[in-house]
Short mmCIF file of C-alpha atoms in Angstrom, two decimals:
data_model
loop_
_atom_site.label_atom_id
_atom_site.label_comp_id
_atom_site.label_asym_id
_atom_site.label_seq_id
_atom_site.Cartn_x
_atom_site.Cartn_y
_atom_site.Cartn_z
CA UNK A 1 0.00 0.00 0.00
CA UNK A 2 1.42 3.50 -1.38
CA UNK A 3 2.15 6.72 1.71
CA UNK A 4 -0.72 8.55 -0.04
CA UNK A 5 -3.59 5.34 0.85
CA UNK A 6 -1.61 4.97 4.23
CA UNK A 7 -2.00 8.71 5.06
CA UNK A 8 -5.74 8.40 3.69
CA UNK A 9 -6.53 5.73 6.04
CA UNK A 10 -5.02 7.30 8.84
CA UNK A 11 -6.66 10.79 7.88
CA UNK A 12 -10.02 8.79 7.50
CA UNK A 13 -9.77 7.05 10.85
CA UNK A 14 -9.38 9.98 13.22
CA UNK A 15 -12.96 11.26 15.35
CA UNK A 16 -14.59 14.20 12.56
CA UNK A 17 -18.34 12.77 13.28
CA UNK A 18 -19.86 9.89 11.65
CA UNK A 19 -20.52 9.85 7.96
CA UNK A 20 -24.30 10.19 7.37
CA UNK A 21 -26.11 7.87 4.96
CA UNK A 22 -29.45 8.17 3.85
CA UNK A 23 -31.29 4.58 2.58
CA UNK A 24 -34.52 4.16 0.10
CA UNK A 25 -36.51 1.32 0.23
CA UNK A 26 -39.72 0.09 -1.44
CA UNK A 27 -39.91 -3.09 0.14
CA UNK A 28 -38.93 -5.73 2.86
CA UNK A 29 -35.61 -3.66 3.16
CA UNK A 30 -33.20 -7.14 3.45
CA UNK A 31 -30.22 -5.22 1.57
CA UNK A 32 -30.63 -2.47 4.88
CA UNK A 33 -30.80 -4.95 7.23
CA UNK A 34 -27.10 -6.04 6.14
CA UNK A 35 -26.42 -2.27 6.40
CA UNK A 36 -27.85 -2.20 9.50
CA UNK A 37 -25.61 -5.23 10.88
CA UNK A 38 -22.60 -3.92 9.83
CA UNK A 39 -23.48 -0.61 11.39
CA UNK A 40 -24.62 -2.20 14.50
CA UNK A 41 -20.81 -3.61 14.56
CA UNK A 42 -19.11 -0.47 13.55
CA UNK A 43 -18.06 -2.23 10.78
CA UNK A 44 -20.17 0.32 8.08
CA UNK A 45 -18.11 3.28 8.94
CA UNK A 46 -20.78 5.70 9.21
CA UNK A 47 -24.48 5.92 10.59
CA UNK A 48 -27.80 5.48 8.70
CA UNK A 49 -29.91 8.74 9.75
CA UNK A 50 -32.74 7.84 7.77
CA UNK A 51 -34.68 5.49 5.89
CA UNK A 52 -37.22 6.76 3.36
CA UNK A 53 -40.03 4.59 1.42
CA UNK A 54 -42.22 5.38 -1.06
CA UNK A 55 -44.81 2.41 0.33
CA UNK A 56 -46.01 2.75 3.30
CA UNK A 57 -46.27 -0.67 4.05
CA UNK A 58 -42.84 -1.57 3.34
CA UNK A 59 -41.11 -4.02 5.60
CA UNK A 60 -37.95 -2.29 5.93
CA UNK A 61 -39.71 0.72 7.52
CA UNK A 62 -40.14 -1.44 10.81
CA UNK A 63 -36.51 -2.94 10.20
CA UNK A 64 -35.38 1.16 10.43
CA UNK A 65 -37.59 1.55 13.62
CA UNK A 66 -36.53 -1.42 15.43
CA UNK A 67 -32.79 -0.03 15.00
CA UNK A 68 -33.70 3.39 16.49
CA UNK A 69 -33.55 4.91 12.61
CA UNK A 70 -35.72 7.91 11.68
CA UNK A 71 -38.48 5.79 9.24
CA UNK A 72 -40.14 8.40 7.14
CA UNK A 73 -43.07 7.55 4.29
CA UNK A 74 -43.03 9.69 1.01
CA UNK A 75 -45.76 8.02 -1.02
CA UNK A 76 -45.38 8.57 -4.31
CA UNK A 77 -48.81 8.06 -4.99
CA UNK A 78 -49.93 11.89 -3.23
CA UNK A 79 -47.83 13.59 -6.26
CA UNK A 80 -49.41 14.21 -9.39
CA UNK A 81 -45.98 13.68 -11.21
CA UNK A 82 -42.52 12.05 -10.84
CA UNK A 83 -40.74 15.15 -11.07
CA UNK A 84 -42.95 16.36 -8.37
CA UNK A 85 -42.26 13.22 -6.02
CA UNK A 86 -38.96 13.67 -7.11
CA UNK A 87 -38.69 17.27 -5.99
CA UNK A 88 -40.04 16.50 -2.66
CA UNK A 89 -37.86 13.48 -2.14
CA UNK A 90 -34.86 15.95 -2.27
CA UNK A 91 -36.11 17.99 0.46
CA UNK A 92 -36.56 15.10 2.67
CA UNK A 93 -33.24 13.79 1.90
CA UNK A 94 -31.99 17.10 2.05
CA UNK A 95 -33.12 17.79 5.95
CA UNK A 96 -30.81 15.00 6.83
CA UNK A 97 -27.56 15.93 5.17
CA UNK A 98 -26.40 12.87 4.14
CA UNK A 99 -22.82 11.61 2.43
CA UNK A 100 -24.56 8.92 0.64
CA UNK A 101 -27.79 8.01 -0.51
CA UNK A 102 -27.91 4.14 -0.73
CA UNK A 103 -30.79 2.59 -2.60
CA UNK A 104 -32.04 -0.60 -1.82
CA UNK A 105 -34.53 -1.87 -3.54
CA UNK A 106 -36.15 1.39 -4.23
CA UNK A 107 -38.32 0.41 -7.26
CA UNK A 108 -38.77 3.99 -8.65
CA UNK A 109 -37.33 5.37 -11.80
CA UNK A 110 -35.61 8.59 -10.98
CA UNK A 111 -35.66 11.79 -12.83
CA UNK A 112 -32.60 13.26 -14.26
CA UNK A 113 -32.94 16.43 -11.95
CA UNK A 114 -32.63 13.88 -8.81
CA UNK A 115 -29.59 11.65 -10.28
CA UNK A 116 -28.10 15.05 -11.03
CA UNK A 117 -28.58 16.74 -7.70
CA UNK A 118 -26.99 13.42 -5.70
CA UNK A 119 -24.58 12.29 -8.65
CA UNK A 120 -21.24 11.33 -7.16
CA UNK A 121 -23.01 10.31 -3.79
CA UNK A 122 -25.27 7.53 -4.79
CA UNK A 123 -24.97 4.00 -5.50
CA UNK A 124 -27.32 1.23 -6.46
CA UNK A 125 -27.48 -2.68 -6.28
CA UNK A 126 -28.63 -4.56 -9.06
CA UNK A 127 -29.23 -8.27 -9.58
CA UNK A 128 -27.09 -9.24 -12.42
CA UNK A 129 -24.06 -8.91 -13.53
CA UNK A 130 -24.07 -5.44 -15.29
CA UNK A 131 -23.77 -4.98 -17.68
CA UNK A 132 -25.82 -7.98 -18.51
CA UNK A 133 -29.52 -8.15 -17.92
CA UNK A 134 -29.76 -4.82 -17.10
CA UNK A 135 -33.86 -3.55 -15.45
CA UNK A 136 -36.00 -6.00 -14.67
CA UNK A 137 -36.69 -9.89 -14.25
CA UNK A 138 -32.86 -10.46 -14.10
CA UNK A 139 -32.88 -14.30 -12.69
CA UNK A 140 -35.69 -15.71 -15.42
CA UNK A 141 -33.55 -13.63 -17.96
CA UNK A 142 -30.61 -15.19 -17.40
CA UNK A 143 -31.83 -18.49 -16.93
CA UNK A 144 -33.49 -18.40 -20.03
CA UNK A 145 -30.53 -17.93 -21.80
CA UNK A 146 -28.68 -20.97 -20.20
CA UNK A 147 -26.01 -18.29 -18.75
CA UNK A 148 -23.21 -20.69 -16.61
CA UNK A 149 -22.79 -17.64 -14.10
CA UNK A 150 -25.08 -15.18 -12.72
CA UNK A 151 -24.55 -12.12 -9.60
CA UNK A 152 -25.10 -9.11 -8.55
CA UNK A 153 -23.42 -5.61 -9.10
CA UNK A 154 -22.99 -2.70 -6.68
CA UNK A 155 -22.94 0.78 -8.98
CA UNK A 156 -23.05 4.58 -9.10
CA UNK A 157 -26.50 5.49 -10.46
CA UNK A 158 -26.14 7.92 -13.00
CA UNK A 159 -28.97 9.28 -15.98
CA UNK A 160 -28.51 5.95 -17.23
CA UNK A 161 -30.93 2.99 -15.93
CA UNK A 162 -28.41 0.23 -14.36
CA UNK A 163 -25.58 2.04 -16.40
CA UNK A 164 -23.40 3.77 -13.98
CA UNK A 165 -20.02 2.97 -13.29
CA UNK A 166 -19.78 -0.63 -11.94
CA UNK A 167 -18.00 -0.61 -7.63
CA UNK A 168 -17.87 -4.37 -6.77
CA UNK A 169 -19.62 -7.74 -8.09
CA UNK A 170 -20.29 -11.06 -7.09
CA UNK A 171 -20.42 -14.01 -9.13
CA UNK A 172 -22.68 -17.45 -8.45
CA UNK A 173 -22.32 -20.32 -10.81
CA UNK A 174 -25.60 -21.40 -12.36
CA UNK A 175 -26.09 -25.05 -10.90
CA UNK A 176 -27.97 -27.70 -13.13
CA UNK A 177 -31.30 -27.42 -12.21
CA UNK A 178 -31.17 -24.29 -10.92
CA UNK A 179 -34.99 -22.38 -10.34
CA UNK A 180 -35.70 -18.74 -10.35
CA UNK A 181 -36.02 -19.19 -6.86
CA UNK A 182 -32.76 -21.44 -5.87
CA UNK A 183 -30.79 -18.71 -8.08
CA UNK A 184 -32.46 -15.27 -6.36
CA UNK A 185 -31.22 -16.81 -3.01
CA UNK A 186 -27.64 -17.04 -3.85
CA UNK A 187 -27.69 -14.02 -5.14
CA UNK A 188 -29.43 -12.23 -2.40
CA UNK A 189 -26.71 -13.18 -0.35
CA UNK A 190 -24.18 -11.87 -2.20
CA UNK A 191 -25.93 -8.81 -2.13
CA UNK A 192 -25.99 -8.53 1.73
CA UNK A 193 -21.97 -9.55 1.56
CA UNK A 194 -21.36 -6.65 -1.14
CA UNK A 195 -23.21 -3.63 -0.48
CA UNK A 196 -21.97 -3.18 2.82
CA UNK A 197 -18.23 -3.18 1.01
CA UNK A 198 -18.81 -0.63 -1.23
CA UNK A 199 -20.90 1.49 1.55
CA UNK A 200 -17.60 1.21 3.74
CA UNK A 201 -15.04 2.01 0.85
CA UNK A 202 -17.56 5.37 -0.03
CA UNK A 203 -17.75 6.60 3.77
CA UNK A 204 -13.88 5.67 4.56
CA UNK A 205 -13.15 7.98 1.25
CA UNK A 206 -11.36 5.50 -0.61
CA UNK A 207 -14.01 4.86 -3.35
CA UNK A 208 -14.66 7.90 -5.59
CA UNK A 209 -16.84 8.40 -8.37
CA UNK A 210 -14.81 10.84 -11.29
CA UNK A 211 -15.60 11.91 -14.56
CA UNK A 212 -16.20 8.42 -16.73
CA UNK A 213 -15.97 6.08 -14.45
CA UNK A 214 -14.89 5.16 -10.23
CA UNK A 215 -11.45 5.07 -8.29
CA UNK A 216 -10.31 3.11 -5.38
CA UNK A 217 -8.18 4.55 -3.25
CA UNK A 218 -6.91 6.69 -6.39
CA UNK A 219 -6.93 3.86 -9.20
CA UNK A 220 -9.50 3.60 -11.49
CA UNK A 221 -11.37 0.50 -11.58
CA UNK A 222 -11.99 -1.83 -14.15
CA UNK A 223 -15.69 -1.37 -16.23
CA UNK A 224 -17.01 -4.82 -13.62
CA UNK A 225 -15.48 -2.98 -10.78
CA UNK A 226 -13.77 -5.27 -8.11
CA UNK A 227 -14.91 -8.90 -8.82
CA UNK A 228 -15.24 -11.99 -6.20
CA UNK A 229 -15.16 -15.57 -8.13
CA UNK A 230 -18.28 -17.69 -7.08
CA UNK A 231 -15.23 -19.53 -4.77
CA UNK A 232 -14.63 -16.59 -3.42
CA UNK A 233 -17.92 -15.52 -2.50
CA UNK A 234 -18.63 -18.66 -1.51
CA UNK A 235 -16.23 -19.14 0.85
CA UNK A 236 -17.00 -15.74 2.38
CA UNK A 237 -20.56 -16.82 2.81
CA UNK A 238 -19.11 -19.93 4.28
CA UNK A 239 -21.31 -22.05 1.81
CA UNK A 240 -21.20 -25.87 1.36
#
């Protein structure tokens, strides 16, 4: 490791106040609740101040409460627009002065004003391996097409739908056999393992997002980002 990531790290280590995240949810919120556990651990490197959902019902909202997290409903259905819901959402976010906005599982499409206003500070995880299969239905895609590996991808959101620059991915082989079901738990699991990585790396200061494309402490990564092997993942998981 160079002097300039070992001066980082010791820069980013000393007492300045937590780094403040914001987190959007739509549903059961299990991508948060591996947030959540790290955070619980001091292992996320900052604090989540708020969760926001656009349904009301979600799950996640009572996963926030339950952690002592501000839980606040926007429903998107009281706006007459998405620009409007969009416009509000910023002030809500706004009133907590977050670092980072972390979406998880946040099934809206956002306007360009929002991705503009938080570009640089938010990141996204999708179900595939981008850029493969990017939007929606990613597992019965992929089986479909017979694919021999599958994963997940942690990314920047940016104007472009699932096209931002790529942080970290995991891989999971495609078993014979394999359901839609069998496959979305793997990869749910690989979620919870890499989203709280790339929340870290953003908080700690070493991951950056710069003009056409994302750096690691100061080297630009590669378009998949930082890859784990199924093995790898695996064995992190501690799977048989």
């Amino acid at each position: 490791m160079s002097d300039a990531s070992d001066t980082l790290n010791d820069f980013t280590s000393e007492p300045v106040g937590a780094r403040r995240v914001v987190v959007l949810i739509s549903g059961s919120g299990s991508n948060l609740q591996a947030l959540i556990d790290e955070q619980t651990h001091d292992r996320l490197g900052g604090e989540i101040v708020a969760v926001i959902s656009n349904e009301p019902d979600a799950y996640g909202l009572v996963r926030a409460r339950e952690a002592g997290i501000d839980a606040v409903v926007l429903p998107h259905r009281e706006y007459e627009s998405r620009d409007a819901y969009d416009g509000a959402l910023i002030k809500v976010i706004e009133r907590h002065e977050p670092d980072l906005i972390v979406l998880a599982g946040f099934m809206r499409i956002l306007t360009p004003r929002f991705v503009q206003r938080f570009l640089g500070r938010m990141l996204n995880i999708h179900p595939s391996l981008l850029p493969a299969y990017q939007g929606l239905d990613t597992h019965a895609r992929a089986l479909a097409d017979g694919v021999a590996e599958h994963g997940c991808s942690v990314h920047f959101v940016t104007e472009e739908l699932d096209g931002g620059p790529v942080v970290i991915q995991a891989a999971v082989d495609v078993a014979e056999g394999e359901t839609e079901a069998s496959l979305k738990e793997k990869v749910h699991a690989r979620e919870h393992l890499i989203y709280p990585i790339a929340v870290k790396w953003f908080l700690e200061g070493r991951l950056q997002f710069v003009p056409g494309g994302a750096t690691l402490d100061g080297t630009p990564l590669p378009p998949q980002g930082v890859r784990l092997s199924h093995a790898d993942a695996a064995e992190e998981l501690d799977e048989e």
